Short mmCIF file of C-alpha atoms in Angstrom, two decimals:
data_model
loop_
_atom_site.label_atom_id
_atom_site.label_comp_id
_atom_site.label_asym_id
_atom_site.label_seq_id
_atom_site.Cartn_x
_atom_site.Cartn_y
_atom_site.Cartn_z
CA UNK A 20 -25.23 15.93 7.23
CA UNK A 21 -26.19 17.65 4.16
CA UNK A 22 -23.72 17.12 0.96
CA UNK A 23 -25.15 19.73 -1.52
CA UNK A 24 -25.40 19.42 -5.04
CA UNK A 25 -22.29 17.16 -5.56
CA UNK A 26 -23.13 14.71 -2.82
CA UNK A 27 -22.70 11.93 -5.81
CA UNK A 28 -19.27 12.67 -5.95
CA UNK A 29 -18.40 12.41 -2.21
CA UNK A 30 -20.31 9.38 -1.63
CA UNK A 31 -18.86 7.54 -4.74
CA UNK A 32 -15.56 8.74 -3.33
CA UNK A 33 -16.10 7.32 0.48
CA UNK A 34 -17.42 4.09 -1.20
CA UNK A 35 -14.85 3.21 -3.45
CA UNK A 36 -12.06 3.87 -0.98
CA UNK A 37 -14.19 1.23 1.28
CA UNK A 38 -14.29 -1.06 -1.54
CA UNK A 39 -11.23 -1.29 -2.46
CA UNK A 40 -9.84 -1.48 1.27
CA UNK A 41 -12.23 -4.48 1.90
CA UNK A 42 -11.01 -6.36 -1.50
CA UNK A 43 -7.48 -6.24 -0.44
CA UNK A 44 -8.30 -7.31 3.28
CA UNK A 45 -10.31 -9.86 1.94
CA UNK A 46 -7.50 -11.04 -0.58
CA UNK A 47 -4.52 -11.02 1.86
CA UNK A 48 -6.81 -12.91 4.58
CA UNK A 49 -7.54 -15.50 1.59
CA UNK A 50 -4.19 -15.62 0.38
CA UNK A 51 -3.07 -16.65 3.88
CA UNK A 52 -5.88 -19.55 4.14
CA UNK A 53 -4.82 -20.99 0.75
CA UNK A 54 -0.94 -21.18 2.03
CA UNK A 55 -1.14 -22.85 4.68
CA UNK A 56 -3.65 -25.23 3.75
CA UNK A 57 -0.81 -26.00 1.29
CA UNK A 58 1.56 -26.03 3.46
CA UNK A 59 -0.42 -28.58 5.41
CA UNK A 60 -1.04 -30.76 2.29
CA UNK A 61 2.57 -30.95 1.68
CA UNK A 62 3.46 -31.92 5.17
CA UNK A 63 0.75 -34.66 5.40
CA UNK A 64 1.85 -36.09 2.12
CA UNK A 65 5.17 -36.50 3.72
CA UNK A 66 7.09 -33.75 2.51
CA UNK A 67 9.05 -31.68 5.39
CA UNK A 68 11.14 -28.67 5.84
CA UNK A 69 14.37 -29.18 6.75
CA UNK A 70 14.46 -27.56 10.15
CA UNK A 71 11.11 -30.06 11.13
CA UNK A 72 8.76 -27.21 11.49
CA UNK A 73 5.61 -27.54 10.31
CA UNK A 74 2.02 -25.33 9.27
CA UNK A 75 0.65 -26.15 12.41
CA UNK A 76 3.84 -23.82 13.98
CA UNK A 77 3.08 -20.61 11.98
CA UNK A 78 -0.31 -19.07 13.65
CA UNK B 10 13.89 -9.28 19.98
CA UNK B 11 16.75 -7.09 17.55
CA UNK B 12 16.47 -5.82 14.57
CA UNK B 13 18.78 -8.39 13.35
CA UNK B 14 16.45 -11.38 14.17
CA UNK B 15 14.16 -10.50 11.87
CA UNK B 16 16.28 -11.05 9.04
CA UNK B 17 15.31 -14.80 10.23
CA UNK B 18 11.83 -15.88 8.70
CA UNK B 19 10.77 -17.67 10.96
CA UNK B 20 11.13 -14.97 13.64
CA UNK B 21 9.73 -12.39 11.46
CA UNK B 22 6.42 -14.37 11.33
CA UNK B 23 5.97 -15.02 14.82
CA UNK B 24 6.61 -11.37 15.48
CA UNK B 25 3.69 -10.48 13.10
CA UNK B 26 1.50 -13.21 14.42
CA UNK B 27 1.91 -11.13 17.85
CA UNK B 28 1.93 -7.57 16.47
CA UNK B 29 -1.03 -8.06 14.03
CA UNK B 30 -3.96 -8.10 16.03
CA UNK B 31 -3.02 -5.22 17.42
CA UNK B 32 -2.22 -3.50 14.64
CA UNK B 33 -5.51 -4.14 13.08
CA UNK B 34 -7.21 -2.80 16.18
CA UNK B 35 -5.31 0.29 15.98
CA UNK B 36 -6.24 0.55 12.55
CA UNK B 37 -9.73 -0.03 13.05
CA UNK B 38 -10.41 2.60 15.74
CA UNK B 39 -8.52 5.23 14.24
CA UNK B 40 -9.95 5.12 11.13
CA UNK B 41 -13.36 5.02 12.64
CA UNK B 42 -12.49 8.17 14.66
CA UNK B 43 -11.17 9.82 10.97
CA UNK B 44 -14.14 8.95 9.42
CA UNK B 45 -16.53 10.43 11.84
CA UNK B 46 -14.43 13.25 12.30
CA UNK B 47 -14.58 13.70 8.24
CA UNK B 48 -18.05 13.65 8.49
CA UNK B 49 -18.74 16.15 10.98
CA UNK B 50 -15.76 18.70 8.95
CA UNK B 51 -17.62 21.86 8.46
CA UNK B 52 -18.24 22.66 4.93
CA UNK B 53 -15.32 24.55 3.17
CA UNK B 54 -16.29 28.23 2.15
CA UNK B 55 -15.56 27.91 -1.65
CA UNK B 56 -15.95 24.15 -1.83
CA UNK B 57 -18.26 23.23 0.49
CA UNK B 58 -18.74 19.57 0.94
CA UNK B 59 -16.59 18.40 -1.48
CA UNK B 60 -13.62 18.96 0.53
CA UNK B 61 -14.42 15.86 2.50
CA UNK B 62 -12.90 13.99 -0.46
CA UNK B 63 -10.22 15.72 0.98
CA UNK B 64 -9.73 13.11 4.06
CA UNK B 65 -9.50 10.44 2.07
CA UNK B 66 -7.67 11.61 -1.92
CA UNK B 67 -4.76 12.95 0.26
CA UNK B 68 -3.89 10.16 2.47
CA UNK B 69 -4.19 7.78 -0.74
CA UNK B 70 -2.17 10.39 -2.49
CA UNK B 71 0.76 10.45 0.29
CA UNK B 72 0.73 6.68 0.76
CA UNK B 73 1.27 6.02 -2.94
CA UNK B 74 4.44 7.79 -2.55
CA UNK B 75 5.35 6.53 0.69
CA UNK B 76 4.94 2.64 -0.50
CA UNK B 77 7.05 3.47 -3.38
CA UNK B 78 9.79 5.08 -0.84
CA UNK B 79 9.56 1.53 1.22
CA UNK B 80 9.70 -0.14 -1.85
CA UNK B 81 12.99 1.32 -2.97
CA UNK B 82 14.60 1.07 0.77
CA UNK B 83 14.01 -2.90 0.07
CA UNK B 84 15.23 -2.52 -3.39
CA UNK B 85 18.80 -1.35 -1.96
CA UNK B 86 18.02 -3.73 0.99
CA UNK B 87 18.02 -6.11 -2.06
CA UNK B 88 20.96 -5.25 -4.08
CA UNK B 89 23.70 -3.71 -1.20
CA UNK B 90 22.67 -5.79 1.66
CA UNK B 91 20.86 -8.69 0.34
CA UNK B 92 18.71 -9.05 3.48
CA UNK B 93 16.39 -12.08 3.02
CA UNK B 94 13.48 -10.24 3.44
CA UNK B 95 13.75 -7.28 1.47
CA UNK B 96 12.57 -8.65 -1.64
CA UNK B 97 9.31 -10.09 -0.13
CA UNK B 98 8.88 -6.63 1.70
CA UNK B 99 9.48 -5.12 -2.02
CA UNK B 100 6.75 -7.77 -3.62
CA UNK B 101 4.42 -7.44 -0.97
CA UNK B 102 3.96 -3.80 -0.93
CA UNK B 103 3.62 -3.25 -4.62
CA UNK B 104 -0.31 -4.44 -4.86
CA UNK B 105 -0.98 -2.83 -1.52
CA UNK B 106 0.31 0.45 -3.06
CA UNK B 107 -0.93 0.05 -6.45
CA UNK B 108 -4.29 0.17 -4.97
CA UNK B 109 -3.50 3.44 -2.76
CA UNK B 110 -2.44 4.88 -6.01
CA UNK B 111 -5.78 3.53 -8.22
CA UNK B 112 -7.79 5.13 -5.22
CA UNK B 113 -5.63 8.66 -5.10
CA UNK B 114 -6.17 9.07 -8.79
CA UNK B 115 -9.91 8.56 -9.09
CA UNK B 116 -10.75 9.89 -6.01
CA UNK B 117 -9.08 12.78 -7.14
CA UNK B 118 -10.50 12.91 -10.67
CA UNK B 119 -14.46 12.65 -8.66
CA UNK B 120 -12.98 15.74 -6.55
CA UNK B 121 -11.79 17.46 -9.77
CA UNK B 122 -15.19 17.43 -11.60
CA UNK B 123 -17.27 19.76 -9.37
CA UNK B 124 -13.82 22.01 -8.44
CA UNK B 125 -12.40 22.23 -11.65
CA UNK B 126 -14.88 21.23 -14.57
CA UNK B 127 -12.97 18.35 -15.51
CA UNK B 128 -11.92 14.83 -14.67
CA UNK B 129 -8.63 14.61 -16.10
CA UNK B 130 -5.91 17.67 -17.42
CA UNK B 131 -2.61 16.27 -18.40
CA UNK B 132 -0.99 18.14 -15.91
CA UNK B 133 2.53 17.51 -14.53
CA UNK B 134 1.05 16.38 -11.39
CA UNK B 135 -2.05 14.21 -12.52
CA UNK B 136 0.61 12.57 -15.76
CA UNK B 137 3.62 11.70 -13.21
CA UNK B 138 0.83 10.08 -10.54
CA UNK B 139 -0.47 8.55 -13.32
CA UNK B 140 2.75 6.89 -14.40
CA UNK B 141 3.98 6.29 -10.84
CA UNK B 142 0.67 3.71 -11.00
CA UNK B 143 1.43 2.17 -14.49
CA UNK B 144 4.90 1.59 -13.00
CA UNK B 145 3.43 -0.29 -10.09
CA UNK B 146 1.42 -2.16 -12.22
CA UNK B 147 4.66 -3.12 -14.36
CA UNK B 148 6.42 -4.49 -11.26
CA UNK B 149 3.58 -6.68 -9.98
CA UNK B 150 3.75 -8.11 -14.24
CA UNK B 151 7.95 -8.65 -13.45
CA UNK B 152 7.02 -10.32 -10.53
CA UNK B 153 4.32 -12.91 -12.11
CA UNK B 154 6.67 -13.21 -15.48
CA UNK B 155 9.54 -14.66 -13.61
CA UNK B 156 9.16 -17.59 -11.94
CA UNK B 157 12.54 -17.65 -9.42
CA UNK B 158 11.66 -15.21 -6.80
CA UNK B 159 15.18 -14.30 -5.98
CA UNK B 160 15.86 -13.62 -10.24
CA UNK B 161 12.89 -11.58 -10.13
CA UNK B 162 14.40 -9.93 -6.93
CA UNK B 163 16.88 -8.32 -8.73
CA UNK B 164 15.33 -7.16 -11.63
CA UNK B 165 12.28 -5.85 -9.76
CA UNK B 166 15.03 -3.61 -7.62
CA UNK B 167 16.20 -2.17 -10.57
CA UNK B 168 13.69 -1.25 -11.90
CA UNK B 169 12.23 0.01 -8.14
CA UNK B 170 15.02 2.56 -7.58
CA UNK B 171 14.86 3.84 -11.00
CA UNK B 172 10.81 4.55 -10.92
CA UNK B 173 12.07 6.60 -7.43
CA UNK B 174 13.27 9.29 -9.71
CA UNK B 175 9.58 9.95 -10.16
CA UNK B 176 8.95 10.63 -6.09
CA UNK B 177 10.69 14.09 -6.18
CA UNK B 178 8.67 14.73 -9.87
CA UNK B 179 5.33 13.93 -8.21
CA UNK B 180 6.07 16.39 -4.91
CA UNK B 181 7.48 19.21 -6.77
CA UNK B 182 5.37 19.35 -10.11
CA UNK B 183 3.37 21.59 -8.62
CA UNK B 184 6.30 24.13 -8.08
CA UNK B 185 8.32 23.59 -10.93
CA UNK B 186 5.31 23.64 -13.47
CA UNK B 187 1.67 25.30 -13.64
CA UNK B 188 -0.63 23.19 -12.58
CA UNK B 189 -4.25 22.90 -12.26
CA UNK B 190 -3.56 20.91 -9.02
CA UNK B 191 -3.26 23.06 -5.91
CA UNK B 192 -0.23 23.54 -4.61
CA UNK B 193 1.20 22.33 -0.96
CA UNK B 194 -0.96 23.21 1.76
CA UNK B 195 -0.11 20.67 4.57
CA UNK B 196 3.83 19.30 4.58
CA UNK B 197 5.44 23.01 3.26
CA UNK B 198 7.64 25.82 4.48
CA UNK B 199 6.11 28.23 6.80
CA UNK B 200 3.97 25.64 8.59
CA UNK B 201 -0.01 24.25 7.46
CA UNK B 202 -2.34 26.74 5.46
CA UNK B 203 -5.55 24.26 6.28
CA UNK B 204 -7.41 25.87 9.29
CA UNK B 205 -7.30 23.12 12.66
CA UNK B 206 -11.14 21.93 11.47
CA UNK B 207 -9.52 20.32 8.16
CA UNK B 208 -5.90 19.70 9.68
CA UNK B 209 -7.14 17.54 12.32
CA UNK B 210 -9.36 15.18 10.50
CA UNK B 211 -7.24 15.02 7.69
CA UNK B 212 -4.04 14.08 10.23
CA UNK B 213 -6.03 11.41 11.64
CA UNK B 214 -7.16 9.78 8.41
CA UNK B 215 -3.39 10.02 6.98
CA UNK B 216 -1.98 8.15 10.49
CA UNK B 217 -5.10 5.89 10.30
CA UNK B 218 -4.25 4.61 6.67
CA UNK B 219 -0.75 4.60 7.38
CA UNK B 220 -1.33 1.60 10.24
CA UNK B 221 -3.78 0.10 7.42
CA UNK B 222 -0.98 0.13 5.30
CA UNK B 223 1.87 -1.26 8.23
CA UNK B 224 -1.17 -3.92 8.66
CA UNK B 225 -1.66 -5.10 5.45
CA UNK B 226 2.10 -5.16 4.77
CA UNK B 227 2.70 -7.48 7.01
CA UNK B 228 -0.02 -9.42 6.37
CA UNK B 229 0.80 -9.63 2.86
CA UNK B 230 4.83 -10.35 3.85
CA UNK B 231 3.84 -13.38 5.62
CA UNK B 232 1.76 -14.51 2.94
CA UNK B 233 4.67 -14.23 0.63
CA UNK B 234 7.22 -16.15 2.90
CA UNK B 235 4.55 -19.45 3.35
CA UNK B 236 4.07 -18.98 -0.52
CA UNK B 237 8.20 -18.94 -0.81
CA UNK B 238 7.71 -21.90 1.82
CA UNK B 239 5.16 -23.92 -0.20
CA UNK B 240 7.17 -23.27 -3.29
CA UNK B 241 10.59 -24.89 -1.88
CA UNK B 242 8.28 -27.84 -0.58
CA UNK B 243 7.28 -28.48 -4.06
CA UNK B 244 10.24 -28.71 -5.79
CA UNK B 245 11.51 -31.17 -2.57
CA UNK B 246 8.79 -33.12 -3.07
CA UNK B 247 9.21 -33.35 -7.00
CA UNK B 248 12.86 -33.83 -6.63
CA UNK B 249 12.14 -37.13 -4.16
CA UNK B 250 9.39 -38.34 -6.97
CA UNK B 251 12.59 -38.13 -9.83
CA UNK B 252 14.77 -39.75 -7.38
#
C-alpha cells in the first residue's frame, strides 16, 4: 500500500485518531474501576443507600 | 423495558451493563472492516493518498456536531422536562465530543498541508469548528467549577443550547461564505458527488464511530451516575460523623 510523498501526513493522521480513541477507552474503563471501588469502601465502612443496594449490584 | 424506565437509574445501568458488550463488539468489527476498507481506497486522481484522511477527518468532523446536537436535546431534557438523566447524558458527552472535535481539527489541518499549502486559514469553517471546541472545553471547566451537579445542570444547559447556534454556522459556512474548505460532497441536494469507492468506506467509518461514540456514552453515563452515587454516600456518611 504505497502512500506517496505525504505518507507522514496520513500515518500521523491514522495514529492520532488511534491514540486518542484508546486514551478515552482507557479513561472511561478507569473511571469506572475507581467508582465502584468507592462505592465499595463506603458500603464496607457502613455507609448505605437508602434503597439497600449495594456496588456488588451494579455489574 | 419503556422508554420511561430509564428515567430510573438504576434501570438505566442495568440496561447498559446488558447492551454494552455488545455494543463494543459492534464497534469493534465495524471499525475494523472501515479501516481495512480505508486502506485498500484507491488513490484519489488529484489527491492521491491523502484522501484516506478522508475516512477518518469526516466522521470526527460530523460527530463533533452530532455530540453537540445530543448535548443540547439533554440541555432542554434539562430545563423543560427535568428528566434525571439528562444532565449526566449532557456531562458525559462533552469530553467524549471534545475529543472528536480535537481529532476533526488536526486531522484536518495534517490533510490541509499537502492539499492546500497550509495548516490553518481563518476561514468561516476552520474559525466556527474551532470555537465549537473551545466551547466544549468551557463546559467541561462549568462542570469542574461547580461543585452541585444539579446547579451546574442548569447553567451548563444554558450555555449548551446557546453554543447550538453555532451547528447551523459550522454546516453552512461553506455556502454562505468563501471558503478554502470544500464544500458538501456527501449529505447535500442532488444526492453524493464521492464515487461508490470513497462513499462506501467513508459510510462505514462514519456508522463505525458513531457506535464508538453510543459506546463510550454510555460508558461514560454510568460512570457519572456511581460518581453522583459515591458523592451522596459521602455527604451521608459525613452528615452521621456531625450527628
Amino acid at each position: 500500500m504505497p502512500l506517496g510523498p505525504y505518507a507522514s501526513f496520513i500515518v500521523t493522521s491514522y495514529t492520532l485518531v488511534v491514540a486518542v480513541v484508546l486514551i478515552l477507552i482507557v479513561w472511561i474503563a478507569v473511571d469506572y474501576r475507581r467508582q465502584k471501588a468507592r462505592l465499595r469502601e463506603l458500603e464496607a465502612s457502613g455507609v448505605v443507600r437508602r434503597s439497600g443496594r449495594s456496588a456488588a449490584d451494579i455489574r | 423495558m419503556t422508554l420511561i424506565d430509564l428515567a430510573n437509574p438504576t434501570k438505566f445501568l442495568s440496561l447498559t451493563a446488558r447492551v454494552l458488550p455488545w455494543l463494543a463488539g459492534a464497534t469493534s468489527i465495524l471499525l475494523l472492516i472501515g479501516f481495512y476498507q480505508a486502506a485498500m481506497a484507491p488513490d484519489d486522481y488529484q489527491q492521491g493518498a491523502t484522501v484516506k484522511i478522508m475516512f477518518i477527518h469526516v466522521p470526527n468532523a460530523w460527530l463533533s456536531m452530532f455530540v453537540w446536537g445530543v448535548m443540547s436535546l439533554a440541555a432542554l431534557g434539562t430545563l423543560v422536562w427535568r428528566h434525571p438523566l439528562a444532565d449526566v447524558a449532557a456531562k458525559a458527552a462533552a469530553p467524549i465530543g471534545a475529543a472528536f472535535t480535537f481529532l476533526a481539527l488536526v486531522t484536518g489541518s495534517l490533510w490541509g498541508r499537502p492539499m492546500w499549502g497550509t495548516y490553518w486559514e481563518w476561514d468561516a469553517r476552520l474559525t466556527s469548528v474551532l470555537i465549537l471546541f473551545l466551547m466544549y472545553l468551557g463546559l467541561i471547566a462549568l462542570w469542574r467549577a461547580v461543585d452541585d451537579p444539579s446547579r451546574a445542570a442548569r447553567a451548563a444547559a444554558i450555555l449548551t443550547l446557546v453554543g447550538a447556534l453555532n451547528l447551523p454556522i459550522i454546516k453552512f459556512s461553506v455556502d454562505w461564505w468563501n471558503t478554502l474548505h470544500q464544500p458538501a460532497s456527501v449529505m447535500r441536494m442532488g444526492g453524493s458527488s464521492l464515487d461508490s469507492a470513497f462513499l462506501i468506506p467513508l459510510l462505514v467509518m462514519a456508522v463505525g464511530f458513531s457506535l464508538l461514540f453510543i459506546t463510550l456514552h454510555l460508558a461514560a453515563m454510568r460512570n457519572e451516575i456511581l460518581r453522583r452515587r459515591v458523592r451522596s454516600l459521602q455527604m451521608m456518611q459525613a452528615s452521621q460523623q456531625a450527628a
